PDB file of C-alpha atoms in Angstrom:
ATOM      1  CA  MET A  10      40.197 -43.866 -33.447  1.00 56.00           C
ATOM      2  CA  THR A  11      42.053 -40.938 -33.010  1.00 58.00           C
ATOM      3  CA  HIS A  12      42.144 -38.897 -30.001  1.00 50.00           C
ATOM      4  CA  GLU A  13      40.392 -36.403 -31.994  1.00 59.00           C
ATOM      5  CA  THR A  14      37.701 -38.385 -33.082  1.00 54.00           C
ATOM      6  CA  ARG A  15      36.967 -40.181 -30.337  1.00 54.00           C
ATOM      7  CA  LEU A  16      36.518 -36.283 -28.807  1.00 47.00           C
ATOM      8  CA  THR A  17      34.325 -34.684 -31.534  1.00 55.00           C
ATOM      9  CA  VAL A  18      31.860 -37.820 -30.938  1.00 48.00           C
ATOM     10  CA  TYR A  19      31.676 -36.469 -26.906  1.00 48.00           C
ATOM     11  CA  ARG A  20      30.896 -33.418 -28.142  1.00 57.00           C
ATOM     12  CA  ALA A  21      27.719 -34.326 -30.221  1.00 54.00           C
ATOM     13  CA  ILE A  22      26.559 -37.098 -27.794  1.00 49.00           C
ATOM     14  CA  LEU A  23      26.865 -34.429 -24.486  1.00 47.00           C
ATOM     15  CA  ALA A  24      25.079 -31.514 -27.315  1.00 51.00           C
ATOM     16  CA  ALA A  25      22.202 -34.033 -28.478  1.00 48.00           C
ATOM     17  CA  THR A  26      21.395 -34.994 -24.455  1.00 47.00           C
ATOM     18  CA  THR A  27      21.447 -31.516 -23.058  1.00 46.00           C
ATOM     19  CA  LEU A  28      18.931 -30.880 -26.394  1.00 42.00           C
ATOM     20  CA  LEU A  29      17.090 -33.623 -25.010  1.00 41.00           C
ATOM     21  CA  CYS A  30      17.212 -32.642 -21.549  1.00 43.00           C
ATOM     22  CA  GLY A  31      15.779 -29.285 -22.025  1.00 45.00           C
ATOM     23  CA  CYS A  32      13.176 -30.348 -24.681  1.00 40.00           C
ATOM     24  CA  ILE A  33      11.240 -32.664 -22.068  1.00 43.00           C
ATOM     25  CA  ALA A  34      11.743 -29.654 -19.073  1.00 43.00           C
ATOM     26  CA  PHE A  35      10.864 -27.046 -21.637  1.00 39.00           C
ATOM     27  CA  ASP A  36       7.335 -29.675 -22.402  1.00 48.00           C
ATOM     28  CA  ALA A  37       6.722 -30.473 -18.355  1.00 46.00           C
ATOM     29  CA  LEU A  38       6.783 -26.294 -17.571  1.00 43.00           C
ATOM     30  CA  ALA A  39       4.219 -25.846 -20.692  1.00 44.00           C
ATOM     31  CA  GLN A  40       1.700 -29.324 -19.985  1.00 50.00           C
ATOM     32  CA  GLN A  41       2.040 -27.219 -15.934  1.00 51.00           C
ATOM     33  CA  SER A  42       1.144 -23.906 -17.301  1.00 47.00           C
ATOM     34  CA  LYS A  43      -1.228 -25.072 -19.508  1.00 44.00           C
ATOM     35  CA  GLY A  44      -3.343 -26.090 -15.694  1.00 45.00           C
ATOM     36  CA  ASN A  45      -2.977 -23.647 -14.153  1.00 51.00           C
ATOM     37  CA  ASP A  46      -4.136 -21.123 -16.857  1.00 48.00           C
ATOM     38  CA  ASP A  47      -7.050 -20.782 -14.801  1.00 47.00           C
ATOM     39  CA  ASP A  48      -4.751 -19.166 -11.779  1.00 51.00           C
ATOM     40  CA  ILE A  49      -2.683 -17.313 -13.965  1.00 48.00           C
ATOM     41  CA  ALA A  50      -6.052 -15.194 -16.193  1.00 47.00           C
ATOM     42  CA  ALA A  51      -7.232 -14.554 -12.215  1.00 46.00           C
ATOM     43  CA  CYS A  52      -4.052 -13.350 -11.506  1.00 51.00           C
ATOM     44  CA  GLU A  53      -4.081 -10.930 -14.228  1.00 54.00           C
ATOM     45  CA  ALA A  54      -7.425  -9.841 -14.266  1.00 44.00           C
ATOM     46  CA  THR A  55      -6.524  -6.409 -11.810  1.00 68.00           C
ATOM     47  CA  ARG A  56      -9.038  -4.079 -13.413  1.00 87.00           C
ATOM     48  CA  VAL A  57     -11.900  -4.987 -14.869  1.00 92.00           C
ATOM     49  CA  THR A  58     -13.190  -2.728 -18.226  1.00 94.00           C
ATOM     50  CA  GLY A  59     -16.096  -1.529 -19.818  1.00 94.00           C
ATOM     51  CA  THR A  60     -19.006   0.529 -21.437  1.00 94.00           C
ATOM     52  CA  VAL A  61     -22.252   1.275 -20.384  1.00 93.00           C
ATOM     53  CA  SER A  62     -25.059   1.814 -22.819  1.00 90.00           C
ATOM     54  CA  TYR A  63     -28.913   2.049 -23.230  1.00 87.00           C
ATOM     55  CA  ARG A  64     -30.779   1.639 -26.589  1.00 82.00           C
ATOM     56  CA  GLU A  65     -33.063   4.849 -26.052  1.00 77.00           C
ATOM     57  CA  ARG A  66     -32.052   7.993 -28.212  1.00 72.00           C
ATOM     58  CA  LEU A  67     -31.797  10.265 -25.118  1.00 74.00           C
ATOM     59  CA  GLY A  68     -28.959  12.322 -23.778  1.00 77.00           C
ATOM     60  CA  LEU A  69     -28.018  11.482 -19.792  1.00 81.00           C
ATOM     61  CA  ALA A  70     -29.058  14.742 -18.128  1.00 82.00           C
ATOM     62  CA  PRO A  71     -25.563  16.617 -16.308  1.00 85.00           C
ATOM     63  CA  GLY A  72     -25.479  15.431 -13.208  1.00 87.00           C
ATOM     64  CA  SER A  73     -26.262  11.910 -13.281  1.00 88.00           C
ATOM     65  CA  LEU A  74     -24.894   9.099 -11.820  1.00 90.00           C
ATOM     66  CA  VAL A  75     -23.483   5.761 -13.563  1.00 92.00           C
ATOM     67  CA  ILE A  76     -22.656   3.275 -10.537  1.00 92.00           C
ATOM     68  CA  VAL A  77     -21.242   0.412 -11.984  1.00 93.00           C
ATOM     69  CA  THR A  78     -20.547  -2.712  -9.756  1.00 92.00           C
ATOM     70  CA  LEU A  79     -19.146  -5.924  -9.810  1.00 92.00           C
ATOM     71  CA  GLU A  80     -19.690  -9.014  -7.631  1.00 89.00           C
ATOM     72  CA  ASP A  81     -19.191 -12.157  -6.487  1.00 88.00           C
ATOM     73  CA  THR A  82     -21.433 -14.095  -7.257  1.00 85.00           C
ATOM     74  CA  SER A  83     -20.976 -17.694  -6.039  1.00 84.00           C
ATOM     75  CA  LYS A  84     -23.429 -18.266  -3.990  1.00 77.00           C
ATOM     76  CA  ALA A  85     -26.782 -19.165  -5.386  1.00 64.00           C
ATOM     77  CA  ASP A  86     -28.447 -19.050  -1.952  1.00 62.00           C
ATOM     78  CA  ALA A  87     -26.822 -15.380  -0.558  1.00 65.00           C
ATOM     79  CA  LYS A  88     -26.500 -12.351  -2.447  1.00 71.00           C
ATOM     80  CA  ALA A  89     -23.448 -11.650  -3.881  1.00 76.00           C
ATOM     81  CA  THR A  90     -19.991 -10.056  -2.457  1.00 82.00           C
ATOM     82  CA  LEU A  91     -18.931  -5.941  -3.687  1.00 85.00           C
ATOM     83  CA  LEU A  92     -15.760  -6.346  -4.780  1.00 87.00           C
ATOM     84  CA  GLY A  93     -15.944  -3.643  -6.298  1.00 89.00           C
ATOM     85  CA  GLU A  94     -17.491  -0.361  -6.856  1.00 91.00           C
ATOM     86  CA  VAL A  95     -16.859   3.310 -10.019  1.00 93.00           C
ATOM     87  CA  ARG A  96     -19.284   6.172  -9.731  1.00 93.00           C
ATOM     88  CA  ILE A  97     -19.024   8.587 -12.531  1.00 92.00           C
ATOM     89  CA  THR A  98     -20.956  11.054 -12.552  1.00 91.00           C
ATOM     90  CA  ILE A  99     -22.200  12.853 -15.698  1.00 87.00           C
ATOM     91  CA  GLU A 100     -21.401  16.668 -17.239  1.00 83.00           C
ATOM     92  CA  ARG A 101     -20.435  16.144 -21.218  1.00 72.00           C
ATOM     93  CA  ASN A 102     -20.161  13.002 -22.278  1.00 62.00           C
ATOM     94  CA  GLN A 103     -22.968  10.420 -22.802  1.00 72.00           C
ATOM     95  CA  ALA A 104     -23.372   6.830 -23.528  1.00 75.00           C
ATOM     96  CA  PRO A 105     -21.699   4.530 -24.280  1.00 88.00           C
ATOM     97  CA  ILE A 106     -20.152   5.866 -20.813  1.00 90.00           C
ATOM     98  CA  ALA A 107     -16.506   4.009 -19.923  1.00 93.00           C
ATOM     99  CA  PHE A 108     -15.639   2.559 -16.928  1.00 94.00           C
ATOM    100  CA  ALA A 109     -13.081   0.595 -14.925  1.00 94.00           C
ATOM    101  CA  ILE A 110     -12.433  -1.019 -12.063  1.00 93.00           C
ATOM    102  CA  GLU A 111      -9.440  -2.026 -10.027  1.00 90.00           C
ATOM    103  CA  VAL A 112      -8.988  -5.235  -8.290  1.00 85.00           C
ATOM    104  CA  GLU A 113      -6.429  -6.781  -5.902  1.00 80.00           C
ATOM    105  CA  PRO A 114      -5.146  -9.880  -7.914  1.00 73.00           C
ATOM    106  CA  GLY A 115      -5.496 -11.725  -4.126  1.00 82.00           C
ATOM    107  CA  HIS A 116      -9.020 -11.060  -4.101  1.00 83.00           C
ATOM    108  CA  ILE A 117      -9.282 -13.439  -6.954  1.00 87.00           C
ATOM    109  CA  ASP A 118     -10.221 -16.499  -6.629  1.00 88.00           C
ATOM    110  CA  PRO A 119     -10.245 -18.640  -9.937  1.00 89.00           C
ATOM    111  CA  ARG A 120     -12.870 -20.818  -8.902  1.00 91.00           C
ATOM    112  CA  HIS A 121     -15.744 -18.016  -7.857  1.00 90.00           C
ATOM    113  CA  ARG A 122     -17.536 -16.564 -10.209  1.00 90.00           C
ATOM    114  CA  TYR A 123     -17.696 -12.504 -10.968  1.00 90.00           C
ATOM    115  CA  ALA A 124     -20.403  -9.608 -13.306  1.00 91.00           C
ATOM    116  CA  LEU A 125     -20.237  -6.361 -13.483  1.00 92.00           C
ATOM    117  CA  ARG A 126     -23.888  -5.127 -12.653  1.00 90.00           C
ATOM    118  CA  ALA A 127     -24.905  -0.805 -14.036  1.00 91.00           C
ATOM    119  CA  ARG A 128     -27.420   1.592 -13.279  1.00 89.00           C
ATOM    120  CA  ILE A 129     -27.909   5.154 -13.624  1.00 89.00           C
ATOM    121  CA  LEU A 130     -29.509   7.441 -11.315  1.00 88.00           C
ATOM    122  CA  ASP A 131     -30.490  10.479 -12.536  1.00 84.00           C
ATOM    123  CA  PRO A 132     -29.804  14.254 -10.685  1.00 85.00           C
ATOM    124  CA  GLN A 133     -32.317  13.511  -8.239  1.00 82.00           C
ATOM    125  CA  GLY A 134     -31.415  10.435  -7.508  1.00 83.00           C
ATOM    126  CA  ALA A 135     -33.966   8.093  -9.335  1.00 82.00           C
ATOM    127  CA  LEU A 136     -32.765   5.420 -11.108  1.00 84.00           C
ATOM    128  CA  ARG A 137     -33.489   5.594 -14.315  1.00 83.00           C
ATOM    129  CA  TRP A 138     -31.667   2.781 -16.013  1.00 84.00           C
ATOM    130  CA  THR A 139     -30.829  -0.342 -14.248  1.00 87.00           C
ATOM    131  CA  SER A 140     -29.136  -3.834 -15.652  1.00 87.00           C
ATOM    132  CA  THR A 141     -31.532  -6.787 -15.452  1.00 83.00           C
ATOM    133  CA  ARG A 142     -28.957  -9.496 -15.963  1.00 84.00           C
ATOM    134  CA  ALA A 143     -25.495 -10.201 -14.941  1.00 84.00           C
ATOM    135  CA  TYR A 144     -22.280  -9.715 -17.235  1.00 91.00           C
ATOM    136  CA  PRO A 145     -20.179 -12.779 -16.367  1.00 91.00           C
ATOM    137  CA  VAL A 146     -16.532 -11.372 -16.180  1.00 92.00           C
ATOM    138  CA  ILE A 147     -12.889 -12.892 -15.764  1.00 90.00           C
ATOM    139  CA  THR A 148     -13.838 -16.186 -14.517  1.00 90.00           C
ATOM    140  CA  GLY A 149     -14.631 -19.375 -16.223  1.00 90.00           C
ATOM    141  CA  GLY A 150     -13.864 -18.033 -19.220  1.00 92.00           C
ATOM    142  CA  HIS A 151     -14.778 -14.678 -19.717  1.00 92.00           C
ATOM    143  CA  PRO A 152     -13.275 -11.701 -20.497  1.00 92.00           C
ATOM    144  CA  SER A 153     -12.808  -8.691 -18.662  1.00 90.00           C
ATOM    145  CA  SER A 154     -13.935  -6.271 -20.796  1.00 92.00           C
ATOM    146  CA  VAL A 155     -17.694  -6.081 -21.319  1.00 94.00           C
ATOM    147  CA  ASP A 156     -20.487  -4.213 -22.185  1.00 94.00           C
ATOM    148  CA  VAL A 157     -22.999  -3.605 -19.869  1.00 93.00           C
ATOM    149  CA  GLN A 158     -26.526  -2.699 -21.515  1.00 91.00           C
ATOM    150  CA  VAL A 159     -29.393  -1.517 -18.924  1.00 90.00           C
ATOM    151  CA  GLU A 160     -32.907  -0.569 -19.755  1.00 86.00           C
ATOM    152  CA  ALA A 161     -35.064   2.071 -19.596  1.00 82.00           C
ATOM    153  CA  ILE A 162     -37.253   1.966 -15.468  1.00 76.00           C
ATOM    154  CA  ARG A 163     -40.477   1.861 -16.928  1.00 64.00           C
ATOM    155  CA  SER A 164     -44.229   1.671 -14.996  1.00 49.00           C
ATOM    156  CA  ARG A 165     -47.423   1.770 -16.754  1.00 41.00           C
ATOM    157  CA  GLY A 166     -48.349   5.392 -18.746  1.00 43.00           C
ATOM    158  CA  THR A 167     -44.823   6.579 -17.635  1.00 45.00           C
ATOM    159  CA  VAL A 168     -42.243   6.989 -19.999  1.00 46.00           C
ATOM    160  CA  PRO A 169     -37.885   8.080 -19.969  1.00 47.00           C
ATOM    161  CA  GLY A 170     -37.397  11.583 -19.081  1.00 45.00           C
ATOM    162  CA  ALA A 171     -41.452  11.712 -17.735  1.00 44.00           C
ATOM    163  CA  ALA A 172     -42.188  12.976 -14.540  1.00 45.00           C
ATOM    164  CA  PRO A 173     -41.922  10.501 -10.889  1.00 49.00           C
ATOM    165  CA  PRO A 174     -45.158   8.817  -9.792  1.00 53.00           C
ATOM    166  CA  PRO A 175     -45.424   9.355  -6.250  1.00 56.00           C
ATOM    167  CA  SER A 176     -43.330   7.620  -3.596  1.00 65.00           C
ATOM    168  CA  ARG A 177     -44.797   5.001  -0.734  1.00 80.00           C
ATOM    169  CA  ASN A 178     -43.455   5.185   2.718  1.00 88.00           C
ATOM    170  CA  LEU A 179     -43.404   2.401   4.557  1.00 90.00           C
ATOM    171  CA  VAL A 180     -42.368   1.988   8.618  1.00 92.00           C
ATOM    172  CA  TYR A 181     -41.660  -1.610   9.225  1.00 94.00           C
ATOM    173  CA  ALA A 182     -40.974  -2.541  13.313  1.00 93.00           C
ATOM    174  CA  CYS A 183     -38.121  -5.098  13.814  1.00 91.00           C
ATOM    175  CA  ASP A 184     -37.303  -5.468  17.520  1.00 83.00           C
ATOM    176  CA  GLU A 185     -34.777  -3.680  18.089  1.00 79.00           C
ATOM    177  CA  ARG A 186     -35.262  -1.020  15.456  1.00 88.00           C
ATOM    178  CA  GLU A 187     -37.824   0.497  13.156  1.00 91.00           C
ATOM    179  CA  PHE A 188     -37.057   1.557   9.222  1.00 92.00           C
ATOM    180  CA  LEU A 189     -38.586   4.338   6.936  1.00 92.00           C
ATOM    181  CA  VAL A 190     -38.684   2.397   3.552  1.00 92.00           C
ATOM    182  CA  ARG A 191     -39.726   5.806   0.705  1.00 88.00           C
ATOM    183  CA  MET A 192     -40.868   2.258  -2.727  1.00 87.00           C
ATOM    184  CA  SER A 193     -40.288   3.691  -6.269  1.00 82.00           C
ATOM    185  CA  PRO A 194     -40.687   1.973  -9.443  1.00 78.00           C
ATOM    186  CA  GLY A 195     -38.237  -0.177  -8.973  1.00 79.00           C
ATOM    187  CA  GLN A 196     -36.781   0.698  -6.056  1.00 84.00           C
ATOM    188  CA  ALA A 197     -35.999   0.908  -2.715  1.00 87.00           C
ATOM    189  CA  GLU A 198     -34.443   4.315  -0.533  1.00 88.00           C
ATOM    190  CA  LEU A 199     -33.722   3.614   2.955  1.00 89.00           C
ATOM    191  CA  VAL A 200     -34.294   6.275   5.126  1.00 87.00           C
ATOM    192  CA  LEU A 201     -31.406   6.117   7.939  1.00 84.00           C
ATOM    193  CA  PRO A 202     -30.612   8.403  10.351  1.00 82.00           C
ATOM    194  CA  ASP A 203     -26.754   9.758   8.741  1.00 80.00           C
ATOM    195  CA  ARG A 204     -27.443   9.346   5.346  1.00 81.00           C
ATOM    196  CA  THR A 205     -30.609   7.882   2.397  1.00 82.00           C
ATOM    197  CA  LEU A 206     -29.526   4.988   0.567  1.00 83.00           C
ATOM    198  CA  VAL A 207     -30.601   4.374  -3.267  1.00 84.00           C
ATOM    199  CA  MET A 208     -31.183   0.763  -3.523  1.00 85.00           C
ATOM    200  CA  PRO A 209     -32.286  -0.814  -7.292  1.00 85.00           C
ATOM    201  CA  GLN A 210     -34.734  -3.494  -8.035  1.00 84.00           C
ATOM    202  CA  VAL A 211     -32.171  -7.430  -7.269  1.00 83.00           C
ATOM    203  CA  PRO A 212     -33.766 -10.987  -8.895  1.00 80.00           C
ATOM    204  CA  ALA A 213     -35.043 -13.215  -6.039  1.00 78.00           C
ATOM    205  CA  ALA A 214     -36.129 -16.348  -5.266  1.00 80.00           C
ATOM    206  CA  SER A 215     -39.774 -14.592  -3.929  1.00 83.00           C
ATOM    207  CA  GLY A 216     -41.152 -11.651  -3.185  1.00 85.00           C
ATOM    208  CA  ALA A 217     -39.266  -8.613  -4.046  1.00 88.00           C
ATOM    209  CA  ARG A 218     -35.506  -7.802  -3.556  1.00 89.00           C
ATOM    210  CA  TYR A 219     -33.240  -4.498  -3.168  1.00 89.00           C
ATOM    211  CA  GLN A 220     -29.086  -4.101  -2.835  1.00 87.00           C
ATOM    212  CA  GLU A 221     -27.122  -1.213  -2.526  1.00 84.00           C
ATOM    213  CA  GLY A 222     -23.588  -2.415  -1.485  1.00 81.00           C
ATOM    214  CA  ARG A 223     -24.198  -4.648   2.199  1.00 83.00           C
ATOM    215  CA  THR A 224     -27.508  -3.394   3.008  1.00 89.00           C
ATOM    216  CA  ASP A 225     -30.059  -5.060   2.266  1.00 92.00           C
ATOM    217  CA  PHE A 226     -34.092  -5.433   2.161  1.00 93.00           C
ATOM    218  CA  TRP A 227     -36.502  -8.042   1.465  1.00 93.00           C
ATOM    219  CA  ASN A 228     -40.228  -7.762   1.080  1.00 91.00           C
ATOM    220  CA  GLN A 229     -42.735 -10.146   0.881  1.00 90.00           C
ATOM    221  CA  GLY A 230     -46.277  -8.633   1.836  1.00 89.00           C
ATOM    222  CA  ASN A 231     -45.684  -7.002   6.020  1.00 91.00           C
ATOM    223  CA  GLU A 232     -43.228  -8.909   6.310  1.00 93.00           C
ATOM    224  CA  ALA A 233     -39.397  -7.491   5.821  1.00 94.00           C
ATOM    225  CA  ARG A 234     -35.872  -8.674   6.233  1.00 93.00           C
ATOM    226  CA  PHE A 235     -32.755  -5.901   6.728  1.00 93.00           C
ATOM    227  CA  GLU A 236     -29.480  -6.020   6.454  1.00 92.00           C
ATOM    228  CA  VAL A 237     -27.727  -2.562   7.353  1.00 90.00           C
ATOM    229  CA  ALA A 238     -24.029  -3.290   8.357  1.00 84.00           C
ATOM    230  CA  GLY A 239     -23.058  -5.559   8.760  1.00 85.00           C
ATOM    231  CA  LYS A 240     -26.554  -6.384  11.283  1.00 89.00           C
ATOM    232  CA  ILE A 241     -29.472  -8.713  10.267  1.00 91.00           C
ATOM    233  CA  TYR A 242     -32.832  -7.874  11.464  1.00 92.00           C
ATOM    234  CA  PRO A 243     -34.031 -11.166   9.684  1.00 90.00           C
ATOM    235  CA  ALA A 244     -38.400 -11.095  11.336  1.00 89.00           C
ATOM    236  CA  CYS A 245     -39.775  -6.913  10.334  1.00 93.00           C
ATOM    237  CA  MET A 246     -43.556  -6.348   9.976  1.00 93.00           C
ATOM    238  CA  ARG A 247     -44.551  -3.503   8.390  1.00 92.00           C
ATOM    239  CA  ARG A 248     -46.553  -0.405  10.437  1.00 88.00           C
ATOM    240  CA  PRO A 249     -50.501   0.063   9.318  1.00 84.00           C
ATOM    241  CA  GLY A 250     -50.874   3.240   7.446  1.00 68.00           C
TER     242      GLY A 250
END
């Protein structure tokens, strides 16, 4: 075998070895990437988008407010953690109403569950439409863009757009303070010294529960529990009258 022939064979072996190593490294990288799909998806899902729509053939009055919230619903025995929120004031746009919620990648845990909820308030602040279930997003194979369906708040003898029934004013005495709550079908208004919070009704294992962001109100019979500004008032009683 001549020198030139030996050199040619050597180069062929070297090229084949390099190609084989490259394929092995690529396959290992692909397997690692496949195992981290959830992590990659969670990091990239920094923008949750979609629409809010309803079945009724009714237009929204100018000044109506559409509120969409993104919540961490991982803990079944605790209230959801608010992760993001968008508020859209209706001028001329009608349903479906497009929305987008920006989420910082570091706030998404691929092991957690996330969901969207939506509600629509009329120009006077009364709850008119609300989603009746949570819409899973981002993790667990769920999309980052969904259509959230809301349903009209109805009470006996009323239709959407009709004058709301009168609210009830309830006063609850806690150990340190009192809370005034105005109750209406599907919502509760918590009157605070500096503002009034409209809290839509949310699912509860027992009694009735209302939530707006990190403010929470639960009641059953004459008993109630409040969480306001990070402080919990666990033993509150309704005052007569």
